[in-house]
Amino acid sequence: MLVLGIETSCDETAAALVADGVTVRANVIGSQIERHRPFGGVVPEIAARAHVDLLLPTLDRALVEAGATYTDVDAIAVTAGPGLIGSLLVGVAAAKALALAHDIPMIGVNHLEGHVCAAQLEFGLLEPPLVALIVSGGHTSLVLGDHVGRLTTLGATLDDAAGEAFDKIGRFVGLPYPGGPEIDRLAQGGDPAAVSFPRALLHDGSYDFSLSGLKTAVIRELRRRQAVGEDIPLADIAASFQEALVEVAVRKTVAAAQEHDVGQVLLAGGVAANTRLRARMGEACADAGLRFLVPTPSLCTDNGAMIAAAGWNRLVKGERSPLDLAADPSLSLQGWTMP
Ligand code: KG4
Ligand code: ZN
Protein backbone atom coordinates (compact mmCIF):
# COMPACT_ATOMS: atom_id res chain seq x y z
CA MET A 1 0.00 0.00 0.00
CA LEU A 2 1.46 3.37 -1.07
CA VAL A 3 0.69 6.20 1.36
CA LEU A 4 1.21 9.89 0.68
CA GLY A 5 2.16 11.68 3.91
CA ILE A 6 1.57 15.41 4.33
CA GLU A 7 3.11 17.34 7.24
CA THR A 8 2.56 21.08 7.74
CA SER A 9 2.23 21.43 11.52
CA CYS A 10 4.98 23.99 12.00
CA ASP A 11 7.52 25.44 9.58
CA GLU A 12 8.41 22.52 7.33
CA THR A 13 6.26 21.91 4.27
CA ALA A 14 6.72 18.18 3.83
CA ALA A 15 5.40 15.45 1.55
CA ALA A 16 6.50 11.84 1.26
CA LEU A 17 5.56 8.54 -0.31
CA VAL A 18 6.00 5.41 1.79
CA ALA A 19 5.28 1.83 0.68
CA ASP A 20 3.83 -0.63 3.18
CA GLY A 21 4.58 1.57 6.17
CA VAL A 22 8.33 1.06 6.06
CA THR A 23 9.88 1.83 2.66
CA VAL A 24 10.53 5.48 1.87
CA ARG A 25 10.04 6.13 -1.86
CA ALA A 26 10.35 9.95 -1.53
CA ASN A 27 10.67 12.31 1.44
CA VAL A 28 10.69 15.95 0.36
CA ILE A 29 10.91 19.07 2.52
CA GLY A 30 10.10 22.52 1.16
CA SER A 31 12.12 24.41 3.78
CA GLN A 32 10.86 27.76 5.02
CA ILE A 33 13.87 28.49 7.19
CA GLU A 34 15.08 31.51 5.17
CA ARG A 35 11.67 33.16 5.57
CA HIS A 36 11.81 32.87 9.38
CA ARG A 37 15.53 33.47 9.96
CA PRO A 38 15.32 37.31 10.01
CA PHE A 39 12.87 36.99 12.94
CA GLY A 40 15.01 34.52 14.94
CA GLY A 41 12.16 32.03 15.20
CA VAL A 42 9.03 30.68 13.53
CA VAL A 43 6.41 33.35 12.77
CA PRO A 44 3.03 31.54 12.59
CA GLU A 45 1.47 33.81 9.94
CA ILE A 46 4.53 33.53 7.71
CA ALA A 47 4.54 29.74 8.17
CA ALA A 48 0.88 29.38 7.12
CA ARG A 49 1.34 31.54 4.02
CA ALA A 50 4.57 29.74 3.10
CA HIS A 51 2.76 26.37 3.32
CA VAL A 52 0.24 27.67 0.77
CA ASP A 53 3.10 28.60 -1.60
CA LEU A 54 5.17 25.49 -1.07
CA LEU A 55 2.76 22.59 -0.61
CA LEU A 56 1.76 21.86 -4.22
CA PRO A 57 5.35 22.07 -5.58
CA THR A 58 6.50 19.87 -2.67
CA LEU A 59 3.80 17.28 -3.44
CA ASP A 60 4.79 17.33 -7.12
CA ARG A 61 8.46 16.80 -6.27
CA ALA A 62 7.62 13.88 -3.99
CA LEU A 63 5.54 12.19 -6.72
CA VAL A 64 8.28 12.71 -9.33
CA GLU A 65 10.98 11.35 -6.99
CA ALA A 66 8.87 8.29 -6.24
CA GLY A 67 8.02 7.84 -9.94
CA ALA A 68 4.35 7.80 -8.98
CA THR A 69 1.12 9.60 -9.83
CA TYR A 70 -2.04 10.03 -7.76
CA THR A 71 -3.45 6.87 -9.35
CA ASP A 72 -0.69 4.89 -7.56
CA VAL A 73 -1.51 6.45 -4.18
CA ASP A 74 -3.68 4.19 -2.03
CA ALA A 75 -4.24 6.61 0.84
CA ILE A 76 -3.32 10.03 2.17
CA ALA A 77 -2.09 10.60 5.73
CA VAL A 78 -2.01 14.11 7.10
CA THR A 79 -0.98 15.71 10.39
CA ALA A 80 -4.19 16.81 12.11
CA GLY A 81 -2.42 18.24 15.22
CA PRO A 82 -0.87 19.31 17.48
CA GLY A 83 0.79 22.34 15.90
CA LEU A 84 0.16 25.86 14.66
CA ILE A 85 -3.47 26.12 13.62
CA GLY A 86 -2.85 28.17 10.45
CA SER A 87 -0.15 25.71 9.35
CA LEU A 88 -2.21 22.61 10.15
CA LEU A 89 -5.21 23.94 8.24
CA VAL A 90 -3.23 24.19 4.99
CA GLY A 91 -2.18 20.52 5.10
CA VAL A 92 -5.57 19.24 6.22
CA ALA A 93 -7.41 21.24 3.53
CA ALA A 94 -5.02 19.97 0.86
CA ALA A 95 -5.40 16.35 2.02
CA LYS A 96 -9.19 16.62 1.90
CA ALA A 97 -9.15 18.18 -1.57
CA LEU A 98 -6.80 15.50 -2.92
CA ALA A 99 -8.78 12.69 -1.27
CA LEU A 100 -12.00 13.97 -2.78
CA ALA A 101 -10.59 14.73 -6.23
CA HIS A 102 -8.80 11.38 -6.58
CA ASP A 103 -11.27 9.30 -4.57
CA ILE A 104 -8.59 8.08 -2.14
CA PRO A 105 -9.12 7.39 1.58
CA MET A 106 -7.60 9.84 4.04
CA ILE A 107 -6.41 9.50 7.62
CA GLY A 108 -5.54 12.24 10.09
CA VAL A 109 -2.65 11.46 12.44
CA ASN A 110 -1.12 12.98 15.53
CA HIS A 111 2.23 14.67 14.91
CA LEU A 112 3.88 13.05 17.96
CA GLU A 113 2.61 9.64 16.82
CA GLY A 114 4.43 10.44 13.57
CA HIS A 115 7.69 11.12 15.43
CA VAL A 116 7.39 7.72 17.17
CA CYS A 117 6.56 5.89 13.93
CA ALA A 118 9.54 7.45 12.08
CA ALA A 119 11.61 4.71 13.74
CA GLN A 120 9.88 1.97 11.72
CA LEU A 121 11.26 3.55 8.52
CA GLU A 122 14.77 2.76 9.72
CA PHE A 123 14.43 -0.21 12.06
CA GLY A 124 11.34 -1.96 10.65
CA LEU A 125 8.00 -2.31 12.44
CA LEU A 126 8.46 -1.82 16.17
CA GLU A 127 7.27 -4.25 18.79
CA PRO A 128 5.59 -2.49 21.71
CA PRO A 129 6.16 -1.55 24.48
CA LEU A 130 8.54 1.43 24.32
CA VAL A 131 9.19 4.85 25.79
CA ALA A 132 9.86 7.75 23.40
CA LEU A 133 11.40 11.12 24.21
CA ILE A 134 10.32 13.64 21.59
CA VAL A 135 12.40 16.81 21.73
CA SER A 136 12.07 19.54 19.12
CA GLY A 137 11.56 23.27 18.71
CA GLY A 138 7.88 22.85 19.52
CA HIS A 139 7.71 19.75 21.74
CA THR A 140 9.33 18.10 24.71
CA SER A 141 7.23 15.04 25.54
CA LEU A 142 7.81 11.67 27.08
CA VAL A 143 5.47 9.15 25.46
CA LEU A 144 4.67 5.57 26.46
CA GLY A 145 3.66 2.97 23.90
CA ASP A 146 2.24 0.30 26.18
CA HIS A 147 2.36 -3.47 25.67
CA VAL A 148 -0.78 -3.41 23.50
CA GLY A 149 0.48 -0.43 21.54
CA ARG A 150 -1.54 2.40 23.05
CA LEU A 151 0.30 5.72 23.02
CA THR A 152 -0.07 8.05 26.00
CA THR A 153 1.81 11.13 27.09
CA LEU A 154 3.59 10.52 30.42
CA GLY A 155 4.83 14.08 30.73
CA ALA A 156 5.71 17.19 28.77
CA THR A 157 7.31 20.56 29.18
CA LEU A 158 5.39 23.00 31.32
CA ASP A 159 6.95 25.97 29.50
CA ASP A 160 9.67 26.09 26.82
CA ALA A 161 10.41 23.18 24.50
CA ALA A 162 14.02 21.91 24.47
CA GLY A 163 14.79 23.27 21.00
CA GLU A 164 13.20 26.58 21.97
CA ALA A 165 15.61 26.87 24.93
CA PHE A 166 18.58 26.15 22.62
CA ASP A 167 17.33 28.66 20.06
CA LYS A 168 16.58 31.45 22.57
CA ILE A 169 20.03 31.16 24.15
CA GLY A 170 21.55 31.06 20.66
CA ARG A 171 19.70 34.23 19.75
CA PHE A 172 20.86 35.94 22.96
CA VAL A 173 24.52 35.29 22.16
CA GLY A 174 24.07 36.30 18.52
CA LEU A 175 24.25 32.87 16.90
CA PRO A 176 22.30 32.35 13.65
CA TYR A 177 18.86 30.71 13.88
CA PRO A 178 18.36 27.90 14.74
CA GLY A 179 20.83 28.03 17.62
CA GLY A 180 20.60 24.34 18.56
CA PRO A 181 23.19 22.94 16.13
CA GLU A 182 25.52 25.91 16.83
CA ILE A 183 25.36 25.41 20.60
CA ASP A 184 25.96 21.69 20.10
CA ARG A 185 29.10 22.51 18.09
CA LEU A 186 30.33 25.12 20.59
CA ALA A 187 29.72 22.80 23.55
CA GLN A 188 32.02 20.15 22.12
CA GLY A 189 35.01 22.30 23.13
CA GLY A 190 33.59 23.24 26.54
CA ASP A 191 33.53 21.94 30.10
CA PRO A 192 30.05 20.64 31.04
CA ALA A 193 30.87 21.09 34.74
CA ALA A 194 32.04 24.73 34.41
CA VAL A 195 28.74 26.21 35.66
CA SER A 196 26.10 24.33 37.64
CA PHE A 197 22.81 25.34 36.04
CA PRO A 198 19.43 24.36 37.59
CA ARG A 199 17.98 20.94 36.83
CA ALA A 200 14.29 21.69 37.30
CA LEU A 201 11.91 18.88 38.32
CA LEU A 202 14.79 16.36 38.40
CA HIS A 203 13.57 14.76 41.62
CA ASP A 204 9.84 15.55 41.59
CA GLY A 205 8.84 12.06 40.47
CA SER A 206 6.92 13.41 37.47
CA TYR A 207 7.74 13.06 33.79
CA ASP A 208 7.24 16.76 33.17
CA PHE A 209 9.96 19.21 32.24
CA SER A 210 10.52 22.90 32.88
CA LEU A 211 13.15 24.63 30.80
CA SER A 212 12.41 28.34 30.97
CA GLY A 213 14.20 28.68 34.35
CA LEU A 214 17.30 27.02 32.89
CA LYS A 215 17.21 29.32 29.87
CA THR A 216 16.84 32.37 32.16
CA ALA A 217 19.69 31.17 34.41
CA VAL A 218 22.00 30.86 31.39
CA ILE A 219 21.07 34.33 30.12
CA ARG A 220 21.50 35.79 33.63
CA GLU A 221 24.95 34.22 33.95
CA LEU A 222 25.99 35.67 30.59
CA ARG A 223 24.70 39.13 31.60
CA ARG A 224 26.43 38.96 35.01
CA ARG A 225 29.78 38.16 33.43
CA GLN A 226 29.25 40.89 30.84
CA ALA A 227 28.44 43.45 33.58
CA VAL A 228 31.61 42.74 35.58
CA GLY A 229 33.73 42.60 32.43
CA GLU A 230 34.54 38.93 32.99
CA ASP A 231 35.66 36.80 30.09
CA ILE A 232 32.74 34.76 28.75
CA PRO A 233 33.85 31.23 27.88
CA LEU A 234 30.94 30.53 25.56
CA ALA A 235 31.98 26.92 25.01
CA ASP A 236 31.82 26.25 28.77
CA ILE A 237 28.45 27.98 29.14
CA ALA A 238 27.06 26.06 26.14
CA ALA A 239 28.36 22.74 27.48
CA SER A 240 27.04 23.44 31.01
CA PHE A 241 23.59 24.46 29.71
CA GLN A 242 23.40 21.39 27.51
CA GLU A 243 24.49 19.15 30.38
CA ALA A 244 21.69 20.39 32.65
CA LEU A 245 19.08 19.79 29.96
CA VAL A 246 20.47 16.41 28.94
CA GLU A 247 20.77 15.13 32.52
CA VAL A 248 17.08 15.74 33.26
CA ALA A 249 15.97 14.33 29.90
CA VAL A 250 18.05 11.16 30.24
CA ARG A 251 17.15 10.49 33.89
CA LYS A 252 13.42 10.90 33.31
CA THR A 253 13.42 8.80 30.16
CA VAL A 254 15.25 5.89 31.78
CA ALA A 255 13.06 6.17 34.92
CA ALA A 256 9.93 6.03 32.75
CA ALA A 257 11.20 2.93 30.93
CA GLN A 258 11.98 1.22 34.23
CA GLU A 259 8.70 2.17 35.92
CA HIS A 260 6.66 0.91 32.98
CA ASP A 261 8.80 -2.19 32.48
CA VAL A 262 9.72 -1.28 28.95
CA GLY A 263 12.82 -2.63 27.22
CA GLN A 264 13.37 0.00 24.54
CA VAL A 265 13.84 3.76 24.36
CA LEU A 266 13.35 5.89 21.30
CA LEU A 267 14.68 9.41 20.77
CA ALA A 268 13.02 11.68 18.19
CA GLY A 269 12.55 15.32 17.16
CA GLY A 270 15.10 17.85 15.91
CA VAL A 271 17.00 17.96 19.23
CA ALA A 272 17.63 14.21 18.87
CA ALA A 273 20.46 15.36 16.58
CA ASN A 274 22.26 16.75 19.66
CA THR A 275 25.61 15.01 20.11
CA ARG A 276 25.60 15.06 23.92
CA LEU A 277 21.97 13.92 24.24
CA ARG A 278 22.53 10.98 21.89
CA ALA A 279 25.73 9.97 23.67
CA ARG A 280 24.38 10.26 27.23
CA MET A 281 21.07 8.57 26.39
CA GLY A 282 22.94 5.77 24.64
CA GLU A 283 25.21 5.22 27.66
CA ALA A 284 22.34 5.37 30.15
CA CYS A 285 20.30 2.87 28.11
CA ALA A 286 23.27 0.51 27.83
CA ASP A 287 23.81 0.70 31.61
CA ALA A 288 20.12 -0.03 32.24
CA GLY A 289 19.98 -2.85 29.68
CA LEU A 290 17.61 -0.95 27.39
CA ARG A 291 17.58 -1.06 23.59
CA PHE A 292 18.22 2.47 22.32
CA LEU A 293 16.77 3.59 19.00
CA VAL A 294 17.49 6.90 17.36
CA PRO A 295 16.69 7.34 13.69
CA THR A 296 18.91 9.27 11.30
CA PRO A 297 18.47 13.08 11.76
CA SER A 298 16.42 13.53 8.56
CA LEU A 299 13.81 11.14 10.02
CA CYS A 300 13.99 12.77 13.49
CA THR A 301 13.09 16.25 12.25
CA ASP A 302 9.62 17.00 10.91
CA ASN A 303 8.98 15.10 7.68
CA GLY A 304 6.19 13.59 5.63
CA ALA A 305 7.47 10.00 5.75
CA MET A 306 6.82 9.71 9.50
CA ILE A 307 3.23 10.83 8.91
CA ALA A 308 2.80 8.29 6.12
CA ALA A 309 4.19 5.56 8.42
CA ALA A 310 1.83 6.48 11.27
CA GLY A 311 -1.06 6.70 8.80
CA TRP A 312 -0.29 3.26 7.35
CA ASN A 313 -0.38 1.73 10.86
CA ARG A 314 -3.92 3.00 11.27
CA LEU A 315 -5.08 2.34 7.69
CA VAL A 316 -4.17 -1.36 7.88
CA LYS A 317 -6.51 -1.62 10.85
CA GLY A 318 -9.31 -0.22 8.69
CA GLU A 319 -9.30 3.27 10.18
CA ARG A 320 -10.29 6.21 7.95
CA SER A 321 -10.99 9.86 8.72
CA PRO A 322 -14.15 11.59 7.48
CA LEU A 323 -13.82 14.47 5.05
CA ASP A 324 -14.86 16.87 7.81
CA LEU A 325 -11.67 16.01 9.75
CA ALA A 326 -10.74 19.00 11.90
CA ALA A 327 -7.26 20.38 12.45
CA ASP A 328 -6.69 20.53 16.21
CA PRO A 329 -3.74 22.62 17.51
CA SER A 330 -3.76 20.78 20.85
CA LEU A 331 -4.66 17.26 19.66
CA SER A 332 -3.80 14.71 22.34
CA LEU A 333 -2.41 11.24 21.71
CA GLN A 334 -4.99 8.52 21.62
CA GLY A 335 -5.08 4.99 20.46
CA TRP A 336 -2.19 3.27 18.77
CA THR A 337 -0.53 3.02 16.29
CA MET A 338 2.23 0.43 16.17
CA PRO A 339 0.50 -2.30 14.09
O1 KG4 B 1 11.96 18.73 14.78
P1 KG4 B 1 12.44 20.05 14.28
O2 KG4 B 1 13.16 20.09 12.95
O3 KG4 B 1 11.29 21.08 14.15
C1 KG4 B 1 10.37 21.35 15.13
O4 KG4 B 1 10.70 22.16 15.99
O5 KG4 B 1 9.28 20.74 15.08
O6 KG4 B 1 13.40 20.63 15.42
C2 KG4 B 1 14.07 21.84 15.28
C3 KG4 B 1 14.76 22.14 16.58
C4 KG4 B 1 15.35 23.54 16.64
O7 KG4 B 1 14.99 24.12 17.86
C5 KG4 B 1 16.85 23.27 16.57
O8 KG4 B 1 17.64 24.25 17.23
C6 KG4 B 1 16.95 21.94 17.26
O9 KG4 B 1 15.84 21.21 16.81
N1 KG4 B 1 18.19 21.24 16.93
C7 KG4 B 1 19.17 20.98 17.83
C8 KG4 B 1 20.20 20.32 17.12
N2 KG4 B 1 19.81 20.20 15.82
C9 KG4 B 1 18.57 20.76 15.72
N3 KG4 B 1 19.25 21.25 19.13
C10 KG4 B 1 20.37 20.85 19.78
N4 KG4 B 1 21.40 20.23 19.17
C11 KG4 B 1 21.36 19.95 17.86
N5 KG4 B 1 22.38 19.32 17.26
ZN1 ZN C 1 7.91 17.68 15.26
mmCIF file of N, CA and C in Angstrom, residues 181-246:
data_model
loop_
_atom_site.group_PDB
_atom_site.id
_atom_site.type_symbol
_atom_site.label_atom_id
_atom_site.label_comp_id
_atom_site.label_asym_id
_atom_site.label_seq_id
_atom_site.Cartn_x
_atom_site.Cartn_y
_atom_site.Cartn_z
ATOM 1 N N PRO A 181 21.985 23.574 16.673
ATOM 2 C CA PRO A 181 23.192 22.943 16.132
ATOM 3 C C PRO A 181 24.460 23.731 16.459
ATOM 4 N N GLU A 182 24.348 25.063 16.528
ATOM 5 C CA GLU A 182 25.517 25.909 16.828
ATOM 6 C C GLU A 182 25.979 25.691 18.267
ATOM 7 N N ILE A 183 25.014 25.622 19.193
ATOM 8 C CA ILE A 183 25.365 25.411 20.603
ATOM 9 C C ILE A 183 25.976 24.018 20.776
ATOM 10 N N ASP A 184 25.424 23.052 20.078
ATOM 11 C CA ASP A 184 25.958 21.688 20.102
ATOM 12 C C ASP A 184 27.446 21.718 19.698
ATOM 13 N N ARG A 185 27.723 22.432 18.607
ATOM 14 C CA ARG A 185 29.104 22.506 18.087
ATOM 15 C C ARG A 185 30.022 23.207 19.093
ATOM 16 N N LEU A 186 29.550 24.356 19.604
ATOM 17 C CA LEU A 186 30.332 25.121 20.591
ATOM 18 C C LEU A 186 30.640 24.280 21.826
ATOM 19 N N ALA A 187 29.623 23.550 22.294
ATOM 20 C CA ALA A 187 29.724 22.804 23.549
ATOM 21 C C ALA A 187 30.770 21.701 23.472
ATOM 22 N N GLN A 188 31.070 21.257 22.246
ATOM 23 C CA GLN A 188 32.018 20.149 22.116
ATOM 24 C C GLN A 188 33.415 20.527 22.598
ATOM 25 N N GLY A 189 33.701 21.870 22.626
ATOM 26 C CA GLY A 189 35.011 22.303 23.131
ATOM 27 C C GLY A 189 34.911 22.839 24.549
ATOM 28 N N GLY A 190 33.793 22.633 25.215
ATOM 29 C CA GLY A 190 33.594 23.237 26.538
ATOM 30 C C GLY A 190 33.554 22.225 27.666
ATOM 31 N N ASP A 191 33.564 22.776 28.897
ATOM 32 C CA ASP A 191 33.533 21.940 30.103
ATOM 33 C C ASP A 191 32.094 21.888 30.640
ATOM 34 N N PRO A 192 31.460 20.725 30.603
ATOM 35 C CA PRO A 192 30.055 20.636 31.036
ATOM 36 C C PRO A 192 29.868 20.876 32.533
ATOM 37 N N ALA A 193 30.977 20.865 33.290
ATOM 38 C CA ALA A 193 30.865 21.095 34.741
ATOM 39 C C ALA A 193 31.291 22.516 35.119
ATOM 40 N N ALA A 194 31.532 23.377 34.114
ATOM 41 C CA ALA A 194 32.040 24.727 34.410
ATOM 42 C C ALA A 194 31.043 25.534 35.244
ATOM 43 N N VAL A 195 29.773 25.485 34.903
ATOM 44 C CA VAL A 195 28.742 26.212 35.658
ATOM 45 C C VAL A 195 27.642 25.209 36.007
ATOM 46 N N SER A 196 27.173 25.258 37.260
ATOM 47 C CA SER A 196 26.103 24.329 37.638
ATOM 48 C C SER A 196 24.753 25.015 37.438
ATOM 49 N N PHE A 197 24.109 24.741 36.333
ATOM 50 C CA PHE A 197 22.805 25.342 36.044
ATOM 51 C C PHE A 197 21.687 24.491 36.656
ATOM 52 N N PRO A 198 20.506 25.113 36.929
ATOM 53 C CA PRO A 198 19.433 24.359 37.593
ATOM 54 C C PRO A 198 18.902 23.195 36.757
ATOM 55 N N ARG A 199 18.586 22.114 37.466
ATOM 56 C CA ARG A 199 17.982 20.938 36.826
ATOM 57 C C ARG A 199 16.561 20.841 37.371
ATOM 58 N N ALA A 200 15.646 21.582 36.755
ATOM 59 C CA ALA A 200 14.285 21.687 37.297
ATOM 60 C C ALA A 200 13.555 20.347 37.223
ATOM 61 N N LEU A 201 12.778 20.053 38.248
ATOM 62 C CA LEU A 201 11.908 18.877 38.322
ATOM 63 C C LEU A 201 12.669 17.547 38.264
ATOM 64 N N LEU A 202 13.993 17.593 38.518
ATOM 65 C CA LEU A 202 14.788 16.356 38.404
ATOM 66 C C LEU A 202 14.306 15.301 39.393
ATOM 67 N N HIS A 203 13.925 15.742 40.589
ATOM 68 C CA HIS A 203 13.571 14.762 41.619
ATOM 69 C C HIS A 203 12.094 14.827 42.009
ATOM 70 N N ASP A 204 11.232 15.377 41.149
ATOM 71 C CA ASP A 204 9.838 15.546 41.586
ATOM 72 C C ASP A 204 8.979 14.309 41.320
ATOM 73 N N GLY A 205 9.581 13.297 40.712
ATOM 74 C CA GLY A 205 8.841 12.062 40.475
ATOM 75 C C GLY A 205 7.885 12.138 39.291
ATOM 76 N N SER A 206 7.807 13.295 38.638
ATOM 77 C CA SER A 206 6.916 13.410 37.473
ATOM 78 C C SER A 206 7.741 13.202 36.198
ATOM 79 N N TYR A 207 7.048 13.141 35.071
ATOM 80 C CA TYR A 207 7.743 13.062 33.792
ATOM 81 C C TYR A 207 7.607 14.377 33.031
ATOM 82 N N ASP A 208 7.310 15.436 33.796
ATOM 83 C CA ASP A 208 7.238 16.760 33.175
ATOM 84 C C ASP A 208 8.616 17.422 33.171
ATOM 85 N N PHE A 209 8.717 18.456 32.345
ATOM 86 C CA PHE A 209 9.965 19.206 32.236
ATOM 87 C C PHE A 209 9.658 20.696 32.396
ATOM 88 N N SER A 210 10.655 21.452 32.850
ATOM 89 C CA SER A 210 10.523 22.905 32.883
ATOM 90 C C SER A 210 11.864 23.471 32.470
ATOM 91 N N LEU A 211 11.874 24.186 31.363
ATOM 92 C CA LEU A 211 13.152 24.628 30.805
ATOM 93 C C LEU A 211 13.325 26.141 30.765
ATOM 94 N N SER A 212 12.253 26.882 31.090
ATOM 95 C CA SER A 212 12.410 28.337 30.970
ATOM 96 C C SER A 212 13.316 28.878 32.073
ATOM 97 N N GLY A 213 13.317 28.243 33.265
ATOM 98 C CA GLY A 213 14.203 28.676 34.354
ATOM 99 C C GLY A 213 15.662 28.447 33.987
ATOM 100 N N LEU A 214 15.933 27.323 33.330
ATOM 101 C CA LEU A 214 17.296 27.015 32.887
ATOM 102 C C LEU A 214 17.754 28.054 31.857
ATOM 103 N N LYS A 215 16.875 28.324 30.898
ATOM 104 C CA LYS A 215 17.206 29.322 29.866
ATOM 105 C C LYS A 215 17.504 30.677 30.523
ATOM 106 N N THR A 216 16.649 31.083 31.489
ATOM 107 C CA THR A 216 16.841 32.372 32.159
ATOM 108 C C THR A 216 18.142 32.367 32.967
ATOM 109 N N ALA A 217 18.456 31.251 33.617
ATOM 110 C CA ALA A 217 19.691 31.172 34.408
ATOM 111 C C ALA A 217 20.917 31.332 33.510
ATOM 112 N N VAL A 218 20.873 30.745 32.324
ATOM 113 C CA VAL A 218 22.000 30.859 31.392
ATOM 114 C C VAL A 218 22.146 32.310 30.943
ATOM 115 N N ILE A 219 21.020 32.935 30.604
ATOM 116 C CA ILE A 219 21.074 34.326 30.123
ATOM 117 C C ILE A 219 21.545 35.251 31.254
ATOM 118 N N ARG A 220 21.079 34.973 32.480
ATOM 119 C CA ARG A 220 21.496 35.795 33.627
ATOM 120 C C ARG A 220 23.005 35.656 33.880
ATOM 121 N N GLU A 221 23.501 34.463 33.755
ATOM 122 C CA GLU A 221 24.945 34.218 33.953
ATOM 123 C C GLU A 221 25.770 34.969 32.893
ATOM 124 N N LEU A 222 25.285 34.944 31.659
ATOM 125 C CA LEU A 222 25.992 35.670 30.591
ATOM 126 C C LEU A 222 25.976 37.173 30.867
ATOM 127 N N ARG A 223 24.818 37.685 31.301
ATOM 128 C CA ARG A 223 24.697 39.128 31.602
ATOM 129 C C ARG A 223 25.608 39.517 32.774
ATOM 130 N N ARG A 224 25.626 38.665 33.808
ATOM 131 C CA ARG A 224 26.434 38.963 35.009
ATOM 132 C C ARG A 224 27.915 39.089 34.617
ATOM 133 N N ARG A 225 28.357 38.136 33.812
ATOM 134 C CA ARG A 225 29.778 38.161 33.425
ATOM 135 C C ARG A 225 30.077 39.376 32.558
ATOM 136 N N GLN A 226 29.098 39.712 31.706
ATOM 137 C CA GLN A 226 29.252 40.889 30.838
ATOM 138 C C GLN A 226 29.383 42.143 31.705
ATOM 139 N N ALA A 227 28.513 42.258 32.734
ATOM 140 C CA ALA A 227 28.442 43.451 33.581
ATOM 141 C C ALA A 227 29.742 43.669 34.355
ATOM 142 N N VAL A 228 30.379 42.580 34.801
ATOM 143 C CA VAL A 228 31.611 42.743 35.579
ATOM 144 C C VAL A 228 32.859 42.640 34.685
ATOM 145 N N GLY A 229 32.610 42.607 33.381
ATOM 146 C CA GLY A 229 33.728 42.597 32.435
ATOM 147 C C GLY A 229 34.521 41.296 32.449
ATOM 148 N N GLU A 230 33.862 40.227 32.926
ATOM 149 C CA GLU A 230 34.540 38.929 32.987
ATOM 150 C C GLU A 230 34.555 38.292 31.600
ATOM 151 N N ASP A 231 35.580 37.545 31.332
ATOM 152 C CA ASP A 231 35.662 36.799 30.085
ATOM 153 C C ASP A 231 34.474 35.832 30.016
ATOM 154 N N ILE A 232 33.857 35.709 28.828
ATOM 155 C CA ILE A 232 32.741 34.763 28.746
ATOM 156 C C ILE A 232 33.166 33.540 27.939
ATOM 157 N N PRO A 233 33.471 32.445 28.619
ATOM 158 C CA PRO A 233 33.851 31.231 27.883
ATOM 159 C C PRO A 233 32.583 30.575 27.332
ATOM 160 N N LEU A 234 32.216 30.996 26.129
ATOM 161 C CA LEU A 234 30.938 30.529 25.559
ATOM 162 C C LEU A 234 30.844 29.007 25.456
ATOM 163 N N ALA A 235 31.993 28.388 25.154
ATOM 164 C CA ALA A 235 31.978 26.924 25.012
ATOM 165 C C ALA A 235 31.598 26.267 26.343
ATOM 166 N N ASP A 236 32.138 26.817 27.449
ATOM 167 C CA ASP A 236 31.822 26.251 28.769
ATOM 168 C C ASP A 236 30.356 26.471 29.137
ATOM 169 N N ILE A 237 29.853 27.679 28.821
ATOM 170 C CA ILE A 237 28.448 27.979 29.139
ATOM 171 C C ILE A 237 27.541 27.054 28.310
ATOM 172 N N ALA A 238 27.873 26.913 27.022
ATOM 173 C CA ALA A 238 27.064 26.056 26.139
ATOM 174 C C ALA A 238 27.074 24.616 26.650
ATOM 175 N N ALA A 239 28.256 24.121 27.018
ATOM 176 C CA ALA A 239 28.364 22.737 27.483
ATOM 177 C C ALA A 239 27.623 22.548 28.808
ATOM 178 N N SER A 240 27.690 23.555 29.697
ATOM 179 C CA SER A 240 27.035 23.444 31.007
ATOM 180 C C SER A 240 25.518 23.497 30.865
ATOM 181 N N PHE A 241 25.034 24.374 29.980
ATOM 182 C CA PHE A 241 23.591 24.456 29.709
ATOM 183 C C PHE A 241 23.090 23.115 29.164
ATOM 184 N N GLN A 242 23.794 22.629 28.163
ATOM 185 C CA GLN A 242 23.401 21.387 27.508
ATOM 186 C C GLN A 242 23.389 20.226 28.498
ATOM 187 N N GLU A 243 24.385 20.237 29.402
ATOM 188 C CA GLU A 243 24.495 19.152 30.383
ATOM 189 C C GLU A 243 23.279 19.113 31.308
ATOM 190 N N ALA A 244 22.841 20.311 31.737
ATOM 191 C CA ALA A 244 21.691 20.389 32.651
ATOM 192 C C ALA A 244 20.454 19.830 31.947
ATOM 193 N N LEU A 245 20.255 20.248 30.711
ATOM 194 C CA LEU A 245 19.077 19.793 29.957
ATOM 195 C C LEU A 245 19.134 18.281 29.704
ATOM 196 N N VAL A 246 20.305 17.828 29.293
ATOM 197 C CA VAL A 246 20.471 16.414 28.942
ATOM 198 C C VAL A 246 20.313 15.521 30.180
#
